Amino acid sequence: MITLDQVELRHVKVPTKAPFRTSFGTLPDKETVLVTAWSDGLAGYGESVAMPLPFYSEETCETVWYLLKTFAIPQLLGHALQHPDEVSRRLGWIRRNAMAISALEGAVWDLYARAQGCSLASLLGATRREIEVGVSIGIEPTVDRVLANVERFLAEGYRKIKIKIEPGFDLEPIRAIRERFGSEVPLMADANSAYTLDHLPVFKEIDAYRLLMIEQPLAHDDIVDHAKLQRELATPICLDESIHSAEDARKAIELGSCRTINIKIGRVGGLTRAKAIHDLCARHGVPVWCGGMLELGIGRAHNIAIASLPNFSIAGDTSASSRSFERDIVTPEIAFTRPGLLAVPTGPGIGYEINPDRLETFTLRKETFRSS
Ligand code: OSB
Ligand code: MG
């Protein structure tokens, strides 16, 4: 049992190697909210995946801060928890705000695992000792620059290449990658909702390139048109933005809207809910994979833990620290054990510690809340 006696919020901004462009907008530096939760002198860490602007979902760094400070933290401080699953239940009355809930819930999972002296992965039900890793490549001003990135990441051993696409920047990069690197490269495309059913002819052409999947081609809140599109394509559709819960997943599977799901802990409101989606998909024979939101080491560590579950059978977007950062906030930094493979940590909690000096350097503001 643990009782939270202190929670700290930190708004951080960390320089990235390069801006990351998607169809919804450009992400310059990494800016987000970190959560530390304490019980009896032991700390656990969580990371929000909210960004400064609400263009992936409605949440932002500011809404995460507000929601946590005003509603979620006061409900957990001083409250005894038998298990981290209770966080999601106790905060279940809060509609949406998944990224806020997830950041706090993740800190509690890490704290609880550390208090038990076991790894977060084993607590979640890990069956893998290492996970295969893919990489997500942003939209670039030229196809050549995409090719240069593909070359770099294949050389580093990444097991899956995902490129961001948008209308007007889709067939060309896909064709160029296939021509240069061959048809065997595990390749997929992520549209972040930039298309409609009117683009069917483009998808028919993309279909010929035998991608692993096309991620979230249509509207962020749609599962009906995705089902229509899936019926027209041989390429599997993967849903990202459209899936917020196990119920969303059940409906999408029933409708035939997708053949795989990108599970992001932050998008679905935490590890308990992410695991529920994983379990539901497993029961339906639908493989899943772990998405990413260009997290810092804390968030990546949570991703690695969940990706160790059995039905995470496709390489995820759980890149190493070096993909985005010169300096990450965790020690050790997240690095391959062998090309394209990350070891699932066996140490307590998320299995990484925080570098306090770096954390301080990157902090824009912080606030501590204590149980009275
Ligand atoms: O759609 O998967 C996405 C990054 C920010 C917002 C949305 C997405 C992404 C990525 C990056 O694709 C994946 C990563 O963390 O490396
Ligand atoms: Mg996506």
PDB file of N, CA, C and O and ligand atoms in Angstrom, residues 162 164 190 192 215 240-241 262 264, ligand 2:
ATOM      1  N   LYS A 162       8.862   4.662 -40.125  1.00  0.00           N
ATOM      2  CA  LYS A 162       7.559   5.311 -40.335  1.00  0.00           C
ATOM      3  C   LYS A 162       7.819   6.711 -40.844  1.00  0.00           C
ATOM      4  O   LYS A 162       8.624   7.436 -40.267  1.00  0.00           O
ATOM      5  N   LYS A 164       6.102  10.441 -41.951  1.00  0.00           N
ATOM      6  CA  LYS A 164       4.915  11.280 -41.878  1.00  0.00           C
ATOM      7  C   LYS A 164       4.552  11.711 -43.285  1.00  0.00           C
ATOM      8  O   LYS A 164       5.450  12.056 -44.085  1.00  0.00           O
ATOM      9  N   ASP A 190       2.334   7.642 -41.671  1.00  0.00           N
ATOM     10  CA  ASP A 190       1.397   8.197 -40.686  1.00  0.00           C
ATOM     11  C   ASP A 190       0.899   9.534 -41.203  1.00  0.00           C
ATOM     12  O   ASP A 190       1.683  10.470 -41.408  1.00  0.00           O
ATOM     13  N   ASN A 192      -1.620  11.419 -39.706  1.00  0.00           N
ATOM     14  CA  ASN A 192      -2.179  12.295 -38.665  1.00  0.00           C
ATOM     15  C   ASN A 192      -3.448  13.006 -39.138  1.00  0.00           C
ATOM     16  O   ASN A 192      -3.569  14.230 -39.010  1.00  0.00           O
ATOM     17  N   GLU A 215      -1.172   4.765 -40.955  1.00  0.00           N
ATOM     18  CA  GLU A 215      -1.667   5.187 -39.640  1.00  0.00           C
ATOM     19  C   GLU A 215      -2.544   6.419 -39.751  1.00  0.00           C
ATOM     20  O   GLU A 215      -2.154   7.413 -40.367  1.00  0.00           O
ATOM     21  N   ASP A 240      -4.625   5.712 -34.472  1.00  0.00           N
ATOM     22  CA  ASP A 240      -3.910   6.382 -33.393  1.00  0.00           C
ATOM     23  C   ASP A 240      -4.910   7.346 -32.728  1.00  0.00           C
ATOM     24  O   ASP A 240      -5.579   6.982 -31.749  1.00  0.00           O
ATOM     25  N   GLU A 241      -5.063   8.550 -33.292  1.00  0.00           N
ATOM     26  CA  GLU A 241      -5.885   9.605 -32.687  1.00  0.00           C
ATOM     27  C   GLU A 241      -7.311   9.164 -32.331  1.00  0.00           C
ATOM     28  O   GLU A 241      -7.885   9.670 -31.367  1.00  0.00           O
ATOM     29  N   ASN A 262      -2.183   1.734 -32.606  1.00  0.00           N
ATOM     30  CA  ASN A 262      -1.035   2.376 -31.990  1.00  0.00           C
ATOM     31  C   ASN A 262      -1.485   2.800 -30.591  1.00  0.00           C
ATOM     32  O   ASN A 262      -2.333   3.671 -30.456  1.00  0.00           O
ATOM     33  N   LYS A 264      -0.868   4.646 -27.239  1.00  0.00           N
ATOM     34  CA  LYS A 264      -0.049   5.650 -26.558  1.00  0.00           C
ATOM     35  C   LYS A 264      -0.632   5.795 -25.156  1.00  0.00           C
ATOM     36  O   LYS A 264      -1.817   6.104 -25.006  1.00  0.00           O
TER      37      LYS A 264
HETATM   38 MG    MG B   2       0.339   8.772 -35.225  1.00  0.00          MG
END
